[in-house]
PDB file of C-alpha atoms in Angstrom:
ATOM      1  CA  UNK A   1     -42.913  15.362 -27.999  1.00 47.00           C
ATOM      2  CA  UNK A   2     -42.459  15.060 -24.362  1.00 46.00           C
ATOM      3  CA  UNK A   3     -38.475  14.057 -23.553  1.00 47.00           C
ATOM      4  CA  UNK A   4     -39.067  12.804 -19.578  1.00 51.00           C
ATOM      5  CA  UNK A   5     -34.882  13.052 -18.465  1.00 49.00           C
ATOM      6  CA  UNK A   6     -36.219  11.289 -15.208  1.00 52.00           C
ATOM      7  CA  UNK A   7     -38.115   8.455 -16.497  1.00 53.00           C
ATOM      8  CA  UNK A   8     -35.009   6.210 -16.835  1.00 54.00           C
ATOM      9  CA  UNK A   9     -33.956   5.942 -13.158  1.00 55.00           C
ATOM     10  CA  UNK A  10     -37.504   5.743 -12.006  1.00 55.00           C
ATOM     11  CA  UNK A  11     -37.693   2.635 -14.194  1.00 54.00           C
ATOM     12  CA  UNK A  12     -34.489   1.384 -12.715  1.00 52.00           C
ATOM     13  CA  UNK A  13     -35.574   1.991  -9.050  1.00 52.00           C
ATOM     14  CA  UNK A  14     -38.700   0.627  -9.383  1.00 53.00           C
ATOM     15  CA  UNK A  15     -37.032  -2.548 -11.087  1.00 51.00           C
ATOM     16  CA  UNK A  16     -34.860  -2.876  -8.448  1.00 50.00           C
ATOM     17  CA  UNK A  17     -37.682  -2.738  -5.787  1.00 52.00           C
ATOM     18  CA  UNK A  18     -39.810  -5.186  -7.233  1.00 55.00           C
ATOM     19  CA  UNK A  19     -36.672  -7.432  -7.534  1.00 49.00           C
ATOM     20  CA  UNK A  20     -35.659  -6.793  -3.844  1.00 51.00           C
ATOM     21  CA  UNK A  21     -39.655  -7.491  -3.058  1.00 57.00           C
ATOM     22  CA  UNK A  22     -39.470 -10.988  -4.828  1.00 61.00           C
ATOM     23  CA  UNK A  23     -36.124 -11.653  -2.493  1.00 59.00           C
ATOM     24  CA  UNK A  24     -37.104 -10.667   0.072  1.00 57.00           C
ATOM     25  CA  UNK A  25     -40.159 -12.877  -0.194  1.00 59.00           C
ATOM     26  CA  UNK A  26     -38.476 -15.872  -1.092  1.00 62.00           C
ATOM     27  CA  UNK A  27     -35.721 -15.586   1.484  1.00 62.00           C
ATOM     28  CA  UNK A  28     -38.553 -14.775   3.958  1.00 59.00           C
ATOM     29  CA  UNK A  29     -40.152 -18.461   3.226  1.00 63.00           C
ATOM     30  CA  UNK A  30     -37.092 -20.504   3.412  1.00 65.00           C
ATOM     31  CA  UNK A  31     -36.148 -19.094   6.551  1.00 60.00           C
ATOM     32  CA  UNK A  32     -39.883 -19.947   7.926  1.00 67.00           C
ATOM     33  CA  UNK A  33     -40.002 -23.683   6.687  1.00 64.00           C
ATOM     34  CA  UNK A  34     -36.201 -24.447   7.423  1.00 66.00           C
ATOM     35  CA  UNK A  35     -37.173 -22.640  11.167  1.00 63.00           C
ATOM     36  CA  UNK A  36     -40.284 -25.627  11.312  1.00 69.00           C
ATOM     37  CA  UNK A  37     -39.428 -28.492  13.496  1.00 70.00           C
ATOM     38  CA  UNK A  38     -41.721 -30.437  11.503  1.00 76.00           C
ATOM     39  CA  UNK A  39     -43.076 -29.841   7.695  1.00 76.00           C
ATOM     40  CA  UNK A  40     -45.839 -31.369   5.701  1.00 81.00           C
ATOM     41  CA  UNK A  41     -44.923 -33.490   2.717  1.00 76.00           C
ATOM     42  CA  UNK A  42     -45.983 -30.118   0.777  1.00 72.00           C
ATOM     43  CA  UNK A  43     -43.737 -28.077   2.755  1.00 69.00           C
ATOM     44  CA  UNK A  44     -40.773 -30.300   2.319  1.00 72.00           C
ATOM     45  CA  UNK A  45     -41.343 -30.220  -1.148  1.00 72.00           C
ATOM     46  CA  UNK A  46     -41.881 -26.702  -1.841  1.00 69.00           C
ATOM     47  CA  UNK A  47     -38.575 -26.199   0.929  1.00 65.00           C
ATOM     48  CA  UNK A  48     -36.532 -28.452  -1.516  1.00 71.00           C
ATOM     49  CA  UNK A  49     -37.341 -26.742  -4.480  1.00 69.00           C
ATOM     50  CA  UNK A  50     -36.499 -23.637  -2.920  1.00 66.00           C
ATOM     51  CA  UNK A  51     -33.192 -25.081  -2.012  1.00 65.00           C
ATOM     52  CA  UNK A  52     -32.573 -26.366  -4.727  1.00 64.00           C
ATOM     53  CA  UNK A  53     -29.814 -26.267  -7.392  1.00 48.00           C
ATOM     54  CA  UNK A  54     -31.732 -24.547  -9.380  1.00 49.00           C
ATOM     55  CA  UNK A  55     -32.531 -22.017  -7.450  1.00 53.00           C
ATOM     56  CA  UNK A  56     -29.969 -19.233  -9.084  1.00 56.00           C
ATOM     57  CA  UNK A  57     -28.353 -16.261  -7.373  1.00 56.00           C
ATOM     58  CA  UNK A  58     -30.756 -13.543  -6.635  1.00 57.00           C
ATOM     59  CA  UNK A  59     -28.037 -10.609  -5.930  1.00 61.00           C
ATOM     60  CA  UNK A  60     -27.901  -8.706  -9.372  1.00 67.00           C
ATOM     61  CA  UNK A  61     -25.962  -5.733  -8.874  1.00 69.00           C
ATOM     62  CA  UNK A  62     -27.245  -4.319 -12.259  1.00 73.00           C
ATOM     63  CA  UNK A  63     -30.231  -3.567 -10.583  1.00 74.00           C
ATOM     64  CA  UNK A  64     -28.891  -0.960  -8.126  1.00 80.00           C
ATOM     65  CA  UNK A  65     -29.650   2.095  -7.843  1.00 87.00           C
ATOM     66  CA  UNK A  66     -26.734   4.793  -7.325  1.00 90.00           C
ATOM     67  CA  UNK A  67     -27.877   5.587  -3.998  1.00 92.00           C
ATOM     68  CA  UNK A  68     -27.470   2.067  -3.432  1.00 89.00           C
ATOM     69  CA  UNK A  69     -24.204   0.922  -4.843  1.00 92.00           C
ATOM     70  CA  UNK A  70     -22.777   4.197  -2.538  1.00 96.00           C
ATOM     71  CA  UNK A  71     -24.742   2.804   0.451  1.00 96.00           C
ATOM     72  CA  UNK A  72     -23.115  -0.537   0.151  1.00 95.00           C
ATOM     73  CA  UNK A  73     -19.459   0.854  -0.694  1.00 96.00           C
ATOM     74  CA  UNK A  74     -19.847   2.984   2.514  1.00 98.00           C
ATOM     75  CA  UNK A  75     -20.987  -0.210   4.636  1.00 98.00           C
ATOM     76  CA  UNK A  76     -18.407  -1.790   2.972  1.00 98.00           C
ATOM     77  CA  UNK A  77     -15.403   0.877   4.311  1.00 98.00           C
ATOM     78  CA  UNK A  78     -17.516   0.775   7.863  1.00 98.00           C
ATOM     79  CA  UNK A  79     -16.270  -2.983   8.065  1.00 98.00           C
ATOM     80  CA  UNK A  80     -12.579  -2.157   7.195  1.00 98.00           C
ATOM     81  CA  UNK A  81     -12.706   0.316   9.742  1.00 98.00           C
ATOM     82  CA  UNK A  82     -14.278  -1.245  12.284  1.00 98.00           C
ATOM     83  CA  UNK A  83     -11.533  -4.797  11.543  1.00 97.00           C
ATOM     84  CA  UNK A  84      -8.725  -1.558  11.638  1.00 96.00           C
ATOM     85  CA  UNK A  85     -10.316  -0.617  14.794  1.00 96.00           C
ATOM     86  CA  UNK A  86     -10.464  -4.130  16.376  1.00 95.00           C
ATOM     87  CA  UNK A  87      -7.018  -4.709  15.475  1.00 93.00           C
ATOM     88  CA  UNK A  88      -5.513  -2.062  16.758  1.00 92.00           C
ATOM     89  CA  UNK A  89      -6.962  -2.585  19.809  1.00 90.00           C
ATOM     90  CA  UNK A  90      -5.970  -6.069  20.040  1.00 83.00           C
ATOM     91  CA  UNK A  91      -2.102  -4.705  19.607  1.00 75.00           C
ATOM     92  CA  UNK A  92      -2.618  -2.324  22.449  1.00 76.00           C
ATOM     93  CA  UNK A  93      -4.416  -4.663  24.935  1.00 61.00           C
ATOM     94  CA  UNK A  94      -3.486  -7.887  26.926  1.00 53.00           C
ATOM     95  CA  UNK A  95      -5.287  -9.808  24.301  1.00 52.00           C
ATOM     96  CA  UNK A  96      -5.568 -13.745  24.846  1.00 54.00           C
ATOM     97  CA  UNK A  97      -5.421 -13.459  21.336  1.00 56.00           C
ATOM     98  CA  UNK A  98      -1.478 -13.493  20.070  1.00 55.00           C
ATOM     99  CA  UNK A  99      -1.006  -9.723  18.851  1.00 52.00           C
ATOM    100  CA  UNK A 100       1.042 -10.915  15.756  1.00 60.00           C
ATOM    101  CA  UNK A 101      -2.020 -12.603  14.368  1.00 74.00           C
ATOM    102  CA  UNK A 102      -3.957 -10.540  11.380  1.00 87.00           C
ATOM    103  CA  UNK A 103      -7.283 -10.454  12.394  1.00 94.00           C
ATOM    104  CA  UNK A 104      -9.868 -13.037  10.776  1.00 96.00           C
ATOM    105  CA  UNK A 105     -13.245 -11.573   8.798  1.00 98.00           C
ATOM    106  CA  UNK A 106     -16.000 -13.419   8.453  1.00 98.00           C
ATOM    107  CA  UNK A 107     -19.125 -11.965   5.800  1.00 97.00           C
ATOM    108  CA  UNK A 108     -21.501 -12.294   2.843  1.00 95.00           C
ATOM    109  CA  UNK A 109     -20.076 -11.439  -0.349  1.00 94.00           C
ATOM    110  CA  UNK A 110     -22.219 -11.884  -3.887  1.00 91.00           C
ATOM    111  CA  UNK A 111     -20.638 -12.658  -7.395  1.00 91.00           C
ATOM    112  CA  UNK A 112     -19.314  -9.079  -7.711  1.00 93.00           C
ATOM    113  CA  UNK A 113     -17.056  -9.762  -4.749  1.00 96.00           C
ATOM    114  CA  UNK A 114     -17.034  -6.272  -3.930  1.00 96.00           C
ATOM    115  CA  UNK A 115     -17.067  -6.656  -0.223  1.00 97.00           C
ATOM    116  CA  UNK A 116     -14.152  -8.794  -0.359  1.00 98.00           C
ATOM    117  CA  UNK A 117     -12.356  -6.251  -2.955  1.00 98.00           C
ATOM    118  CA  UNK A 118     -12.980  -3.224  -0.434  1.00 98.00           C
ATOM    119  CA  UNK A 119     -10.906  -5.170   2.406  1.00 98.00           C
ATOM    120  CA  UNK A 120      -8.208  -6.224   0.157  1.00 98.00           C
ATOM    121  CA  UNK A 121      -7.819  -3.030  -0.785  1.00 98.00           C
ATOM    122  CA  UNK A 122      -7.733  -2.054   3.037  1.00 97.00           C
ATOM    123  CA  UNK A 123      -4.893  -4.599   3.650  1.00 96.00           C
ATOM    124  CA  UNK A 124      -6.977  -7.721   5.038  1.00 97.00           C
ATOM    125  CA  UNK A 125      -5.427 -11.238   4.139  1.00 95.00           C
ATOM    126  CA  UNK A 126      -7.732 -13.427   6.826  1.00 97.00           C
ATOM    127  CA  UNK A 127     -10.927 -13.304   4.712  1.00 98.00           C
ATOM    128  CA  UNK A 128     -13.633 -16.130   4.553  1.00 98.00           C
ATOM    129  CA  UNK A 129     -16.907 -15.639   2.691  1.00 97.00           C
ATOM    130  CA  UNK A 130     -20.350 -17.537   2.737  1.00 95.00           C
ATOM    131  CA  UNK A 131     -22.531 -17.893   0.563  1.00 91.00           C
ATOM    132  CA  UNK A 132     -24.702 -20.286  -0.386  1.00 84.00           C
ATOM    133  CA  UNK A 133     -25.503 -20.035  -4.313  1.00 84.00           C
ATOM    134  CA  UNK A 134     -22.333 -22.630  -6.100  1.00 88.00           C
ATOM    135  CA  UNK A 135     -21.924 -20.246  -8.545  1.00 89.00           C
ATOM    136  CA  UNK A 136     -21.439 -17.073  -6.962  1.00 91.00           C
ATOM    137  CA  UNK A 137     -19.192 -19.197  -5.260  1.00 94.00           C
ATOM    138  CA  UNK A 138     -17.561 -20.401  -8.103  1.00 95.00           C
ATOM    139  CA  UNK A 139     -16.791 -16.549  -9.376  1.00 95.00           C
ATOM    140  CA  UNK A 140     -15.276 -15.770  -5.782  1.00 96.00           C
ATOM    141  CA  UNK A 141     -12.803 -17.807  -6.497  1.00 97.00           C
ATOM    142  CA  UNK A 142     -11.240 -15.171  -8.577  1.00 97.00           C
ATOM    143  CA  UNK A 143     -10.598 -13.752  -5.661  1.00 98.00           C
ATOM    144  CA  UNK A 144      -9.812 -15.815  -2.910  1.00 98.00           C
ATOM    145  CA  UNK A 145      -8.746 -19.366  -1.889  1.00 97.00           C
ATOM    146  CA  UNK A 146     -11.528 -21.743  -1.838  1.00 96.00           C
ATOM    147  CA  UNK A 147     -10.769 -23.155   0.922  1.00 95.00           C
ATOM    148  CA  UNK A 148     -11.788 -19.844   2.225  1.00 97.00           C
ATOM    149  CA  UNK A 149     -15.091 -19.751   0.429  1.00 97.00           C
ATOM    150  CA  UNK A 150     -17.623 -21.975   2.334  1.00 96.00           C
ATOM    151  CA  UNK A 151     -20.774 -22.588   0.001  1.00 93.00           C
ATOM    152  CA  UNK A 152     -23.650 -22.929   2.789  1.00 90.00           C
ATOM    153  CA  UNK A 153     -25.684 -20.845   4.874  1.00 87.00           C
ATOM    154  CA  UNK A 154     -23.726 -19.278   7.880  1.00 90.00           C
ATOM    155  CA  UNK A 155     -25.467 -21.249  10.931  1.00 88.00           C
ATOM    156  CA  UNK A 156     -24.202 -24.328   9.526  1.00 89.00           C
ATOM    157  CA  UNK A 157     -20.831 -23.072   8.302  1.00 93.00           C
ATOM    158  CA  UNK A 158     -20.108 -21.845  11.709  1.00 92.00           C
ATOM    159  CA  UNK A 159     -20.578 -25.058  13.027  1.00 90.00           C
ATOM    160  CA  UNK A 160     -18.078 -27.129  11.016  1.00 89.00           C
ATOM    161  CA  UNK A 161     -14.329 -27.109   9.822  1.00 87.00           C
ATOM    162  CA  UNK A 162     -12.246 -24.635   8.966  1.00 87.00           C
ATOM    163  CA  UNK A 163     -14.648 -21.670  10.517  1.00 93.00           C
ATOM    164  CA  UNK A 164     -15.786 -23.838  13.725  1.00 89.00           C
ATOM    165  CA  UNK A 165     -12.187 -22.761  15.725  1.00 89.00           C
ATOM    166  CA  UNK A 166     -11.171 -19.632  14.195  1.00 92.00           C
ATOM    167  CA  UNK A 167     -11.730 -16.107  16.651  1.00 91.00           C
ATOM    168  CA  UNK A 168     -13.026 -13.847  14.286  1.00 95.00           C
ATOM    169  CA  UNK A 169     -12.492 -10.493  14.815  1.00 95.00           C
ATOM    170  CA  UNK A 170     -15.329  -9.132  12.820  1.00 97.00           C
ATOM    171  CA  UNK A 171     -18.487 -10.364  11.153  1.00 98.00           C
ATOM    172  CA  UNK A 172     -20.822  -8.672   8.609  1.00 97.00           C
ATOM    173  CA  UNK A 173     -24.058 -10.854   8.411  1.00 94.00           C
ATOM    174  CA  UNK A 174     -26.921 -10.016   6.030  1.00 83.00           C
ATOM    175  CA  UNK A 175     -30.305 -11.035   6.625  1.00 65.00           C
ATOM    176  CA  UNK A 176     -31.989 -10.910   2.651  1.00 62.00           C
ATOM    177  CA  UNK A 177     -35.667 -11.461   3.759  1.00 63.00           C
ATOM    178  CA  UNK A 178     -35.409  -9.125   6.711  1.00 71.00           C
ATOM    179  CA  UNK A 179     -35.955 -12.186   8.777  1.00 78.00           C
ATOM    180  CA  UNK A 180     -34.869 -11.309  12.174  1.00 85.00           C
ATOM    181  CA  UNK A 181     -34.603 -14.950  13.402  1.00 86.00           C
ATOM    182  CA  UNK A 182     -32.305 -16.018  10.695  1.00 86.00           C
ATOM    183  CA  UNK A 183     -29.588 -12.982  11.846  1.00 91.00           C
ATOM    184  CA  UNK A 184     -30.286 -14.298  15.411  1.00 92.00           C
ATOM    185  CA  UNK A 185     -29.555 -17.794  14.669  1.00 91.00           C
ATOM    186  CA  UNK A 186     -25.947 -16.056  12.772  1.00 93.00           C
ATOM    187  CA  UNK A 187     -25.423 -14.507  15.781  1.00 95.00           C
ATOM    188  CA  UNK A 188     -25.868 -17.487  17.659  1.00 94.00           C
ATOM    189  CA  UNK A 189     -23.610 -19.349  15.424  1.00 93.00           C
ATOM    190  CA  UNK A 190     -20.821 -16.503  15.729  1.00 94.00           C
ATOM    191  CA  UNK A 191     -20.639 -15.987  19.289  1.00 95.00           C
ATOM    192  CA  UNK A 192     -22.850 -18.496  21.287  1.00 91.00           C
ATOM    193  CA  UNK A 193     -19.512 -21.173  21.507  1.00 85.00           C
ATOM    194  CA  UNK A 194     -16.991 -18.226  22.553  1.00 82.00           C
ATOM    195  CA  UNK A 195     -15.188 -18.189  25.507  1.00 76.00           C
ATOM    196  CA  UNK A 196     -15.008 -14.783  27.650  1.00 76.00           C
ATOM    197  CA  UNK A 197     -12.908 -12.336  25.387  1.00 77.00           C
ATOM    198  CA  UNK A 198     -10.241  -9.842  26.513  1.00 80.00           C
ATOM    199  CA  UNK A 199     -10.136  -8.375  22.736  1.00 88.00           C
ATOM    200  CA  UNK A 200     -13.079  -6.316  20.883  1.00 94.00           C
ATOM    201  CA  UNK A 201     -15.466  -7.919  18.369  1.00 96.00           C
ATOM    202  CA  UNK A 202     -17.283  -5.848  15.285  1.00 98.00           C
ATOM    203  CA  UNK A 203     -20.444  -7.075  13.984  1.00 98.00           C
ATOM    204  CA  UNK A 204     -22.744  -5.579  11.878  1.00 97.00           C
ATOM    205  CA  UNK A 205     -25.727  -6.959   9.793  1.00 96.00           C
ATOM    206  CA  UNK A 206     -28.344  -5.562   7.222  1.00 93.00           C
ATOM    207  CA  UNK A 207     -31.969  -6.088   7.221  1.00 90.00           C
ATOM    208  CA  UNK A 208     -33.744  -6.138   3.784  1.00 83.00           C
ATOM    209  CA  UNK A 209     -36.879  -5.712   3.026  1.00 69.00           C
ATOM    210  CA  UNK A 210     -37.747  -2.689   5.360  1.00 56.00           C
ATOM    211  CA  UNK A 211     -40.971  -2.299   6.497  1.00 64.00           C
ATOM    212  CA  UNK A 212     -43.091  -0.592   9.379  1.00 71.00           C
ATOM    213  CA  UNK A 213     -41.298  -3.515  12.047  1.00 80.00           C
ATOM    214  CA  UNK A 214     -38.015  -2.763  10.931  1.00 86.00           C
ATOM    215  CA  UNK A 215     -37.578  -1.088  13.952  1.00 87.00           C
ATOM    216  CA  UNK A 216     -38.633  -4.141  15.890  1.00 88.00           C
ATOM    217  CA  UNK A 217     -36.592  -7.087  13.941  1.00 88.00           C
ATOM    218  CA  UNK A 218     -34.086  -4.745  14.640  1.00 92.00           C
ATOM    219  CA  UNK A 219     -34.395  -4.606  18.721  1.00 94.00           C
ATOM    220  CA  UNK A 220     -34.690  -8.451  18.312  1.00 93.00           C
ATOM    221  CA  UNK A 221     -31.751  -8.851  17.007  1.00 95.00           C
ATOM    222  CA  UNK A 222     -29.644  -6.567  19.157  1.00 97.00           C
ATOM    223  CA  UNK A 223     -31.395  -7.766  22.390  1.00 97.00           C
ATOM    224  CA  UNK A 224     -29.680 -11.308  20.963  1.00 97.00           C
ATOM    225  CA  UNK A 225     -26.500  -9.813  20.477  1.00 97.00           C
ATOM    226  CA  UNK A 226     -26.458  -8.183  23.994  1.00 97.00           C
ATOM    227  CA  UNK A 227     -27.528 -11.441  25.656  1.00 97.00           C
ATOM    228  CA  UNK A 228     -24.769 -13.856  23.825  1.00 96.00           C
ATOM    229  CA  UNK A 229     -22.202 -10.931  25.225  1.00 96.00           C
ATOM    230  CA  UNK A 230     -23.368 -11.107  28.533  1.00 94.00           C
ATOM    231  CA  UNK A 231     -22.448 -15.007  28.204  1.00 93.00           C
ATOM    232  CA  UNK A 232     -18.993 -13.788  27.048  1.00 93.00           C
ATOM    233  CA  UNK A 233     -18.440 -10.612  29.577  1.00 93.00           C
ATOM    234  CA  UNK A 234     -18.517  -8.500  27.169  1.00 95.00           C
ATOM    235  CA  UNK A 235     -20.752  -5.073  26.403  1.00 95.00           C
ATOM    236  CA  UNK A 236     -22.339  -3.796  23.234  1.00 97.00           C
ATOM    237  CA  UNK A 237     -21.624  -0.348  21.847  1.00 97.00           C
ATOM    238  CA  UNK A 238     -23.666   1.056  19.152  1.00 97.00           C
ATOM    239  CA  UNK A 239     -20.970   2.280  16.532  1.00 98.00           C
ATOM    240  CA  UNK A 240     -22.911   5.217  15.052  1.00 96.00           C
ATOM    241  CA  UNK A 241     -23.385   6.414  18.443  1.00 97.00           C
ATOM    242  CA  UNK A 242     -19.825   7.732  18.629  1.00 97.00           C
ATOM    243  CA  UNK A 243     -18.669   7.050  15.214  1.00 97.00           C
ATOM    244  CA  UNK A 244     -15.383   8.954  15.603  1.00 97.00           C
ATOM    245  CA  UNK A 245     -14.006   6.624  18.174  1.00 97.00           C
ATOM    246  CA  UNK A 246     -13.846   3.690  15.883  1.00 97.00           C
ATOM    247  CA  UNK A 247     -13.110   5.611  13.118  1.00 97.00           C
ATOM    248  CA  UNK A 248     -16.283   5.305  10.717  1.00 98.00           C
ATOM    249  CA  UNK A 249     -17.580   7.852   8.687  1.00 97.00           C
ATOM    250  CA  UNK A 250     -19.886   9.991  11.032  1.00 96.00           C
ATOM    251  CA  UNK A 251     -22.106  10.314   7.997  1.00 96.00           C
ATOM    252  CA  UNK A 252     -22.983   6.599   7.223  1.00 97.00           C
ATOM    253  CA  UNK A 253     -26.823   6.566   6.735  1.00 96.00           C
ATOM    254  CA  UNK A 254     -28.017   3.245   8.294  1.00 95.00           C
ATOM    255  CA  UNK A 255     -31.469   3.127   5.859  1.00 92.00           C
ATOM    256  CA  UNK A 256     -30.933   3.010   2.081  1.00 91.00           C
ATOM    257  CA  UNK A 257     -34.328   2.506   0.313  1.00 85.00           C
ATOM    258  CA  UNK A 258     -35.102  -1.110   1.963  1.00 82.00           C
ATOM    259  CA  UNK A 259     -32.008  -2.051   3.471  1.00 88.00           C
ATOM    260  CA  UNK A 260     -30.860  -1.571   6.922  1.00 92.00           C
ATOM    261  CA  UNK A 261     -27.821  -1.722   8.056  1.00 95.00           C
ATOM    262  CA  UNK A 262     -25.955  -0.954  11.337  1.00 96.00           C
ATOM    263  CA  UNK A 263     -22.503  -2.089  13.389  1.00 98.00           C
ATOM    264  CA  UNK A 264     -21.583  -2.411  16.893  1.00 98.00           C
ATOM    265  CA  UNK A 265     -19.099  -3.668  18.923  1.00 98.00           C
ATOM    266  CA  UNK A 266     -18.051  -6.270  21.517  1.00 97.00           C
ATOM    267  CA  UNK A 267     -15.973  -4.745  24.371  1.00 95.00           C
ATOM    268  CA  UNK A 268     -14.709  -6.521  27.374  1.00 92.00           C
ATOM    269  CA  UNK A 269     -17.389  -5.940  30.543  1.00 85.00           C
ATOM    270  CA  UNK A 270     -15.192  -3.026  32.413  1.00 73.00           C
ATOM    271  CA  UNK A 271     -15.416  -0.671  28.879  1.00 50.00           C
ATOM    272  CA  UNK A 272     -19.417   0.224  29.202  1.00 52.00           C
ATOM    273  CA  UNK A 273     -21.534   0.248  26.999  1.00 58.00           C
ATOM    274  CA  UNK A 274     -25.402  -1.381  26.483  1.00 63.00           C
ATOM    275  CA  UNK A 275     -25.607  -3.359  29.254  1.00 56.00           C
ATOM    276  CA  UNK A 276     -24.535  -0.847  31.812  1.00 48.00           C
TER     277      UNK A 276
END
């Protein structure tokens, strides 16, 4: 008899990839037929259905691997640092945001709420979370207001009441298909209505679903962050370039199996940075 100690998490890993492969290929599809400015009666109908109530939450936590769950608590404690960061810098500066005000975080969060756990545990009261499944919603309620819980996709949630007027001071956006227009069009929603700012800005995103132009959807989406800046005066600095300075973890791995995830931040023009 033949005892294989490893077999276990093999199974488990390769479970997990085949479930992030199925994600990945269904968030790839809405994001390419909502992205059409006009659809076929076919592609409405297979849109809807995608849309659809029925379509269930598709984060399942169970399937992580260990590697993974670390990788996402360590994102996770990259956000609180970076909203630490950003708020201490809006105490020190001539901010034409008041320096009283807590600083507002906007992010994904699944039914597990971990995300949102991590930066109540850090202190953080100003939290709002999208997501667009009811009943992951539904379960973050455990753990939040609702009226802090906006059930929708984050383009449109940007553009309406209560997020439309509030000056976040940090974002975490997650792109599940790896789609790199979908994070643009975030991006656009975040930033593309903000006046010039005097105060820093985190963002960060992930990019499942990593394949050979990874590298590519990435450069996409930072040459869209570095443009809506310019708009704002503002440069780009590439956290894990100087991790110290913000206080992150110098050892944060950006790749985790098929997930990539990175963080910069939004300084005002006369700091440096990218666009220099």
């Amino acid at each position: 008899m033949v005892l294989c100690l490893s077999c276990g998490p093999q199974r488990r890993q390769g479970a997990a990839l085949q479930h992030a492969q199925r994600l990945v290929s269904r968030e790839n599809r809405i994001a390419i037929l909502s992205e059409m400015m006009e659809r076929s009666d076919a592609e409405e109908a297979e849109l809807t259905g995608l849309l659809s109530k029925n379509f269930r939450e598709q984060y399942d936590p169970s399937l992580f691997t260990e590697e993974h769950v670390r990788f996402k608590q360590d994102h996770n404690q990259a956000l609180c640092d970076l909203a630490l960061y950003c708020q201490q810098q809006r105490h020190q500066d001539n901010s034409d945001i008041p320096n009283h005000e807590p600083i507002s975080i906007l992010y994904l969060d699944g039914p597990d709420a971990q995300t949102t756990l991590a930066l109540q545990q850090r202190g953080f009261q100003h939290l709002y979370v999208v997501n667009r499944h009811e009943e992951s919603c539904q379960a973050l309620e455990a753990h939040l207001p609702a009226d802090n819980i906006i059930c929708d996709n984050v383009q449109e949630a940007l553009s309406q009441d209560p997020l439309r007027d509030i000056m976040f001071g940090a974002y975490y956006l997650d792109g599940c298909g790896g789609h790199a227009p979908q994070i643009m069009a975030m991006l656009e929603g975040a930033l593309a209505h903000r006046a010039p700012c005097s105060t820093c800005i985190a963002v960060g995103w992930s990019i499942v679903g990593g394949n050979r132009d990874v590298i590519h959807k990435h450069m996409q989406c930072v040459q869209k962050l570095v443009a809506l800046a310019k708009d704002m005066n503002m440069t780009v600095q590439h956290v894990l370039d100087d991790p110290e300075r913000y206080g992150v973890n110098v050892r944060l791995n950006m790749v985790e199996g098929s997930t990539f995830t990175t963080w910069f931040v939004l300084e005002p023009m006369q700091s440096g940075g990218i666009m220099d």
